[in-house]
XYZ file of C-alpha atoms in Angstrom:
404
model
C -22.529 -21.106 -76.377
C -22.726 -18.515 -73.886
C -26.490 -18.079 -72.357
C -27.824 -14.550 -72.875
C -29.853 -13.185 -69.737
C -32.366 -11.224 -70.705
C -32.395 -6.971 -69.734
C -35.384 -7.132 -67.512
C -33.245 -9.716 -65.489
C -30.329 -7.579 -65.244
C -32.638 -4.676 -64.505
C -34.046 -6.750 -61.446
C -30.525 -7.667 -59.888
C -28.945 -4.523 -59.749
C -31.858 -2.835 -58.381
C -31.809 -5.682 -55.500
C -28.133 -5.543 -54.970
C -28.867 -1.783 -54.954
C -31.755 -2.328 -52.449
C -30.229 -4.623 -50.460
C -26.767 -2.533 -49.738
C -29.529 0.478 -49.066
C -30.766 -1.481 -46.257
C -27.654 -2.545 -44.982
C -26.170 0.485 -44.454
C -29.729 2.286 -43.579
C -29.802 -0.999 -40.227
C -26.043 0.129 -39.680
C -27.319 3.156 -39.662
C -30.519 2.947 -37.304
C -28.446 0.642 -35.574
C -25.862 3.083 -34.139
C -28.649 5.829 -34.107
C -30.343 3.815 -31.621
C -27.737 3.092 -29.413
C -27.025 7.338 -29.146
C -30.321 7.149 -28.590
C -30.310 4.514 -25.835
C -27.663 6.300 -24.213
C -28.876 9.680 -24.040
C -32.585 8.945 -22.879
C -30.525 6.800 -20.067
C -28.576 9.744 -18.943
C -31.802 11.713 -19.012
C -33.377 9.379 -17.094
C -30.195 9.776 -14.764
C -30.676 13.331 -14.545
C -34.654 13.524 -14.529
C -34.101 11.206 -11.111
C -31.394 13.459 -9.505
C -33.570 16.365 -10.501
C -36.359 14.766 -8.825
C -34.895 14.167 -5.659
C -33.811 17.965 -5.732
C -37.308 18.762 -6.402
C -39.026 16.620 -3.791
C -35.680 18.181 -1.113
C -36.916 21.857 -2.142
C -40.671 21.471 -1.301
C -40.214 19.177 1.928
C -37.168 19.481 3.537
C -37.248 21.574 6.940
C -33.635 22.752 6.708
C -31.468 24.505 4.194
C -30.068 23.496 0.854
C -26.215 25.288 0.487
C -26.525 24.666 -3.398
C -22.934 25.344 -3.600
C -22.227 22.197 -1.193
C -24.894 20.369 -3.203
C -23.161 20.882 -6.530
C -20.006 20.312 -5.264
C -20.966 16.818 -3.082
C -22.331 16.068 -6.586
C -19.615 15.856 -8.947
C -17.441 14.736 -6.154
C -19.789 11.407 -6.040
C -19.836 11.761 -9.324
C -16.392 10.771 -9.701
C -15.642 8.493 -6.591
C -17.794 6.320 -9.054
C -16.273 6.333 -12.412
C -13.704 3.906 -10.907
C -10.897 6.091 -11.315
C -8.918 6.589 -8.155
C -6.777 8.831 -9.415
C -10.128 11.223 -10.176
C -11.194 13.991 -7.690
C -12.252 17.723 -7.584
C -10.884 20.951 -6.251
C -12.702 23.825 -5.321
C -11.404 27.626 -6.993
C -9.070 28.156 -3.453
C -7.860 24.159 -4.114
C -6.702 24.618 -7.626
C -5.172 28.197 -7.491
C -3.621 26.562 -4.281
C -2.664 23.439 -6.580
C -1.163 25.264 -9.305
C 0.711 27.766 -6.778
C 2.408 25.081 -5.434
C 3.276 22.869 -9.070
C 4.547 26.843 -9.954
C 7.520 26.036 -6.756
C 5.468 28.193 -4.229
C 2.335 28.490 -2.400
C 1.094 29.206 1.407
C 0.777 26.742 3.393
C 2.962 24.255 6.028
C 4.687 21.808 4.262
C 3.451 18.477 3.696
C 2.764 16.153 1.109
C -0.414 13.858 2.175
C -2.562 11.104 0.885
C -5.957 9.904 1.968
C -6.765 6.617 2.559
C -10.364 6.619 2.064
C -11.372 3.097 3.543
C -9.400 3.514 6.960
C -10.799 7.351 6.538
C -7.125 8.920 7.112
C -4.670 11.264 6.272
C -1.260 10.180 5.964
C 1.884 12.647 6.174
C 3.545 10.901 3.576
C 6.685 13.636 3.299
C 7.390 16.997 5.201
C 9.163 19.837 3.321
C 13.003 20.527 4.808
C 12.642 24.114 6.239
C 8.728 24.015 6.100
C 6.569 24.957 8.925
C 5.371 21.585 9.425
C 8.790 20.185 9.765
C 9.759 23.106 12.444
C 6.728 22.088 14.744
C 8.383 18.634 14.464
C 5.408 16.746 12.225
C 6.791 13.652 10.594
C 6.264 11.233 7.662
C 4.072 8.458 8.964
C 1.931 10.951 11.047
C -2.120 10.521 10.683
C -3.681 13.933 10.722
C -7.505 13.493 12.866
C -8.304 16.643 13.345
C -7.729 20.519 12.568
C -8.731 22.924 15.089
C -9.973 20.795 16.785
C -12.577 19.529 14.401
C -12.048 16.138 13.617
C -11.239 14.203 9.968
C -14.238 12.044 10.571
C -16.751 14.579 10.596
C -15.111 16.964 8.657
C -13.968 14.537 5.433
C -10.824 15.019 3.389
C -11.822 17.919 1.602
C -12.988 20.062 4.193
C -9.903 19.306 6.425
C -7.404 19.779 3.518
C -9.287 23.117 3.163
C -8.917 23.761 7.086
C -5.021 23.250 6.548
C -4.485 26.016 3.923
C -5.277 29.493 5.047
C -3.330 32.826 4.788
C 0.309 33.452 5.111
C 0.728 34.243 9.053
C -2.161 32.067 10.461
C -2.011 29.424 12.907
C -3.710 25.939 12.685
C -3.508 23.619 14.854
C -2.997 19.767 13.802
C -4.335 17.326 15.969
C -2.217 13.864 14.944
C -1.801 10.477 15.745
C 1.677 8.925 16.023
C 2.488 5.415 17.788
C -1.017 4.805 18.716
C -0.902 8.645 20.686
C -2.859 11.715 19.564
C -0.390 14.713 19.456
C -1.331 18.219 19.640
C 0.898 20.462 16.625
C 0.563 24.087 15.605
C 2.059 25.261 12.303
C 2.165 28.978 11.249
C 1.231 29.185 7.552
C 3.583 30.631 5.115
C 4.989 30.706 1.753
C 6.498 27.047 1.356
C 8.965 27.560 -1.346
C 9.011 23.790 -2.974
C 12.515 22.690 -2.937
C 11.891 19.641 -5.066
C 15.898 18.887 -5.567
C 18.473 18.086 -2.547
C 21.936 17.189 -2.720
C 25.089 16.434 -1.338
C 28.275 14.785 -1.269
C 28.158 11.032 0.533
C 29.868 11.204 3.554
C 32.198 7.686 3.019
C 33.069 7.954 -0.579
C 33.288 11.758 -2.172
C 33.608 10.421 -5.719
C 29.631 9.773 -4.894
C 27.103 12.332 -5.214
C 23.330 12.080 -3.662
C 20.586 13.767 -5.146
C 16.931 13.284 -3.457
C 13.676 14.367 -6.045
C 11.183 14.941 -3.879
C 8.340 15.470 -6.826
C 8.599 16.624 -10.622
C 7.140 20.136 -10.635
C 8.028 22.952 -12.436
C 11.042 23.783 -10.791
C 12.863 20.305 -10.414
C 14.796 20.090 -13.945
C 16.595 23.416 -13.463
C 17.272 22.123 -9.352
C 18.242 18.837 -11.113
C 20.673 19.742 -13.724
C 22.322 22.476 -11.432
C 22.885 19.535 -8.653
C 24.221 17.287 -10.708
C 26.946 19.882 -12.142
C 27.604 21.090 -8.699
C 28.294 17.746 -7.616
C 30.070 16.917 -10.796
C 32.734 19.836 -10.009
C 32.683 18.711 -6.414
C 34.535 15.624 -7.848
C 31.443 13.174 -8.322
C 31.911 10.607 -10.480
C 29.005 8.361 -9.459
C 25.331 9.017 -8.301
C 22.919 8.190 -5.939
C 19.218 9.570 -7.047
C 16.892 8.930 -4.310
C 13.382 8.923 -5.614
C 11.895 7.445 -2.246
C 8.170 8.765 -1.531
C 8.224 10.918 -4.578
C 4.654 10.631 -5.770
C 5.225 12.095 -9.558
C 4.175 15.188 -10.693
C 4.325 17.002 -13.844
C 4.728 14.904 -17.452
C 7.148 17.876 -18.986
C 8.705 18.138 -15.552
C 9.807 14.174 -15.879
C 10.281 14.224 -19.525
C 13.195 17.447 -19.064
C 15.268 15.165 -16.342
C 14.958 12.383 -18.305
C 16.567 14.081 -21.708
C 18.843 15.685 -19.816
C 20.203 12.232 -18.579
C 19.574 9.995 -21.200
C 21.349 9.431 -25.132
C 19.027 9.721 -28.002
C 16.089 7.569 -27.872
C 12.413 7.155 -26.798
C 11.743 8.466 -22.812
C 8.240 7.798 -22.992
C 5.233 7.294 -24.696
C 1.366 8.516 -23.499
C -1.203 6.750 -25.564
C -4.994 8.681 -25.130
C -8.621 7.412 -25.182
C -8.768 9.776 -28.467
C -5.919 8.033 -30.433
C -4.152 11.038 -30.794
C -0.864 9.290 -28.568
C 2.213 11.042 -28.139
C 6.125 10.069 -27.934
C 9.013 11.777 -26.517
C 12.443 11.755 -27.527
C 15.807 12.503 -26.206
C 18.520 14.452 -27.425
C 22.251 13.920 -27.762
C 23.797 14.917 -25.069
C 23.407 13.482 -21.719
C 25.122 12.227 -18.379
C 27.647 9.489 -18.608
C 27.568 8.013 -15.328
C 27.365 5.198 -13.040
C 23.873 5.431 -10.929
C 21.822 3.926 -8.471
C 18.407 4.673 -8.311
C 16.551 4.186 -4.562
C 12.979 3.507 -4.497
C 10.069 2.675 -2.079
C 6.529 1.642 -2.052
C 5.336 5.566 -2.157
C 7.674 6.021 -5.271
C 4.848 6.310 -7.838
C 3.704 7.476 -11.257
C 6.219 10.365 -12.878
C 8.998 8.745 -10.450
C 8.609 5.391 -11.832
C 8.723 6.553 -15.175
C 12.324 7.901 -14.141
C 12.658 4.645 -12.851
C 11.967 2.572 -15.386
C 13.238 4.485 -18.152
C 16.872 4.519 -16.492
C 16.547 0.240 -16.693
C 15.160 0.283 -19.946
C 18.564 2.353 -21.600
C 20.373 -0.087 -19.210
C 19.134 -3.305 -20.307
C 19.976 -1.676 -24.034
C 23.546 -0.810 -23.138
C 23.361 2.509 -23.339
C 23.177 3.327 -19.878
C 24.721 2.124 -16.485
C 21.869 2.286 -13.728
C 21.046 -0.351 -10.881
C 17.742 0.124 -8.954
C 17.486 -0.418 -5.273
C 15.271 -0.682 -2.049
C 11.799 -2.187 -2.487
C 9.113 -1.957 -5.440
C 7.016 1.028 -6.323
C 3.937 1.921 -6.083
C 2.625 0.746 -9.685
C 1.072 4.115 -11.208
C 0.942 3.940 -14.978
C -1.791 6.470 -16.234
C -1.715 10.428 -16.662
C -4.189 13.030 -15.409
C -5.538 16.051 -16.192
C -7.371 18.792 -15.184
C -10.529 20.548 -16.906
C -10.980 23.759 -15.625
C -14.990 25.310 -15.092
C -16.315 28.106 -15.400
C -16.316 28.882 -11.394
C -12.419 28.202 -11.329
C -12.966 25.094 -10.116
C -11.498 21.982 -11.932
C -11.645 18.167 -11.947
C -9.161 15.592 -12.759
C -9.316 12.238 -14.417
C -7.269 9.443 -15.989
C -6.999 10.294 -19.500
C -3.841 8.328 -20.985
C -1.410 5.774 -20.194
C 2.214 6.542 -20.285
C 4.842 3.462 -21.493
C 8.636 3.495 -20.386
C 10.845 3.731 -23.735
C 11.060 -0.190 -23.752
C 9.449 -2.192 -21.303
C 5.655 -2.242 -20.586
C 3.580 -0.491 -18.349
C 3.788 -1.133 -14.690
C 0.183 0.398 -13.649
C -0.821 -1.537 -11.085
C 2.039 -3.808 -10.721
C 4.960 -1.367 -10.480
C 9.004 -2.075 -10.564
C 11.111 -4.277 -8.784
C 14.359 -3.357 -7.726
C 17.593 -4.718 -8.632
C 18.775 -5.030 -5.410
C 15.961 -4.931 -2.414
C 16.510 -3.272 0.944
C 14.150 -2.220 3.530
C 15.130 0.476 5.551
C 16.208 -1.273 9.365
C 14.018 -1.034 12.403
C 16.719 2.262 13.490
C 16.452 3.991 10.300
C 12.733 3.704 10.480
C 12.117 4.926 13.538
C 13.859 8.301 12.375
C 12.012 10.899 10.793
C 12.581 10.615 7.211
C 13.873 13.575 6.510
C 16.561 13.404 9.523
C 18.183 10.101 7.767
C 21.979 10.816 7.601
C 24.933 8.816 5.698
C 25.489 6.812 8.292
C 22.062 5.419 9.424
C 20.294 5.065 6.441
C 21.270 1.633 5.288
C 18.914 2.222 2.270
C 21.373 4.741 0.720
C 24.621 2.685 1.971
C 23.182 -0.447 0.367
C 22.704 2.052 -3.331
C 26.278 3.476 -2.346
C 27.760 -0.177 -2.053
C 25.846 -0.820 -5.353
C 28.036 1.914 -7.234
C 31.478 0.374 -6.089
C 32.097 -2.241 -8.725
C 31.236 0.625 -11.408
């Protein structure tokens, strides 16, 4: 005999179950309301101190405020301590500099830097061929100190970086340290026109072809392509591509060479903060060739994605490409730029890119097939100024392509 519960009963349990789902949700609710509440009254606080500090500055302080320097010291800080070291800003004159030169031009001398904050340096990682800098005889490895005389330390990075740039025509005058001795180097500005693509027949073997990416702009898969087919009616049936100190550049830059290379498949994959990832494909057609791929510890980001990619349709047996010198740098994440309202912009890590196969190498970056460090002759010799026969780098990649 089934028990009959009475209405009132029934009455009583769904309005509980009713109530107590209502207060669920409403503490889920007040729950994540208070937490956006926590977090905005904490970045007022943040604000209300900095704006107290600028208060207190304006009433008492004997000299004057440049609010422009103030704003920008600001977000500079700002960023230095998001821990992103891939973050920084650029002034108006930076960025329309920045995007002159991604464009393939933009005044200047010539040289591709980076800026070692703790040792509070500038290192001449790469000097354009034909460039002003390379005509005044500046050299990869070189430590820029001063400009004009005004020196790194009490200028900081931006400031000299700023220094360097100027109008087409100008002189500066680089003070820089080489072999433990300070050199004195003038460079007359001008319109660099970025030759990111180099190439040429090996000097031993003609059925080899060499071609050097020096970054992944908007000019280097047009430069690419037509080097390759150049070299391909030159006879080439192999290739050397010599990635060495190319520090990246542009994600549709990398992702053009790499279809124009590779069979169908995945070339990369760029997962966001947001969710909304992307993947990129190639197409059909590509180049059926033996390779060697040279790298370096200042091969990094966009160039390692070349890198890897070529071993990862390797290892699947669709492609035939051994790596060689010595590991990479280990850059796995994407940037980009928000522009302001000034023309200024700032730049932070917003995505991670994958190869088409293997895992991300942020941080730990790609080991060659075969390692080689260049020999006490070859790097004592500007970089640039490496020829066939003394760069045992590109021999050892050469003798790599014999058994293909």
């Amino acid at each position: 005999m089934t028990k009959r519960i009475p209405l009132y009963s029934v009455l009583i349990l769904v309005t509980l179950t009713v109530l107590i789902t209502f207060n669920a949700t409403y503490l889920a609710i007040n729950a994540k309301h208070n937490r956006q509440l926590n977090r905005l009254l904490a970045e007022y606080n943040t604000f209300d101190q900095l704006l107290s500090v600028d208060a207190v500055v304006k009433q008492h302080f004997i000299g004057e405020v440049d609010d422009k320097a103030l704003k920008e010291a600001v977000i500079r800080s700002y960023l230095s301590a998001i821990g992103d070291e891939y973050s920084l800003y650029m002034t108006s004159t930076e960025y329309e500099a920045y995007t002159a030169e991604q464009s393939g031009s933009s005044v200047g001398i010539g040289i591709n830097v980076i800026f070692d904050a703790a040792a509070n340096v500038i290192e001449v990682i790469s000097v354009l061929p034909d460039s002003p800098a390379e005509e005044a005889g500046m050299m990869g490895g070189d430590f820029i100190v001063a400009v004009d005389g005004q020196r790194l330390a009490d200028l900081g990075y931006y400031a000299t970086v700023d220094k360097i740039r100027g109008e087409s025509g100008s002189s500066v005058e680089l003070t820089v340290k080489r072999d433990g001795k300070e050199l004195s180097i003038t460079c007359v500005r001008r319109e660099v026109k970025t030759v990111s693509v180099t190439s040429h027949v090996f000097a031993a073997d003609s059925s080899v072809g060499v071609v050097r990416i020096t970054e992944f702009n908007g000019t280097t898969p047009a430069q690419f392509q037509a080097a390759v087919e150049d070299l391909q009616k030159k006879g080439c049936k192999k290739f050397v591509f010599d990635l060495r100190n190319n520090p990246g550049g542009e994600l549709n830059s990398i992702v053009e060479v790499l279809d124009y290379l590779l069979p169908t498949g995945p070339l990369a994959h760029i997962y966001y903060k947001s969710g909304n990832d992307s993947h990129y494909t190639s197409k059909a057609s590509y180049v059926d060739a033996p390779v060697a791929v040279l790298t370096n510890g200042q091969t990094a980001s966009a160039a390692e994605l070349f890198t890897a990619a070529l071993r990862d349709y390797t290892d699947q047996g669709s492609y035939d490409a051994t790596i060689v010198g010595l590991k990479t740098f280990g850059k796995g994440t994407l940037q980009r730029f928000f522009l302001m309202k000034d023309g200024s912009a700032f730049k932070i890590s917003v995505g991670r890119y994958d190869p088409p196969y293997a895992e991300n190498y942020d941080g730990v970056g790609i080991l060659p097939d075969v390692e080689v460090a260049l020999s006490e002759e070859a790097a004592s010799i500007n970089f640039n100024k490496l020829t066939d026969q003394n760069d045992n780098q590109l021999i050892a990649a050469v003798e790599a392509l014999k058994s293909k």
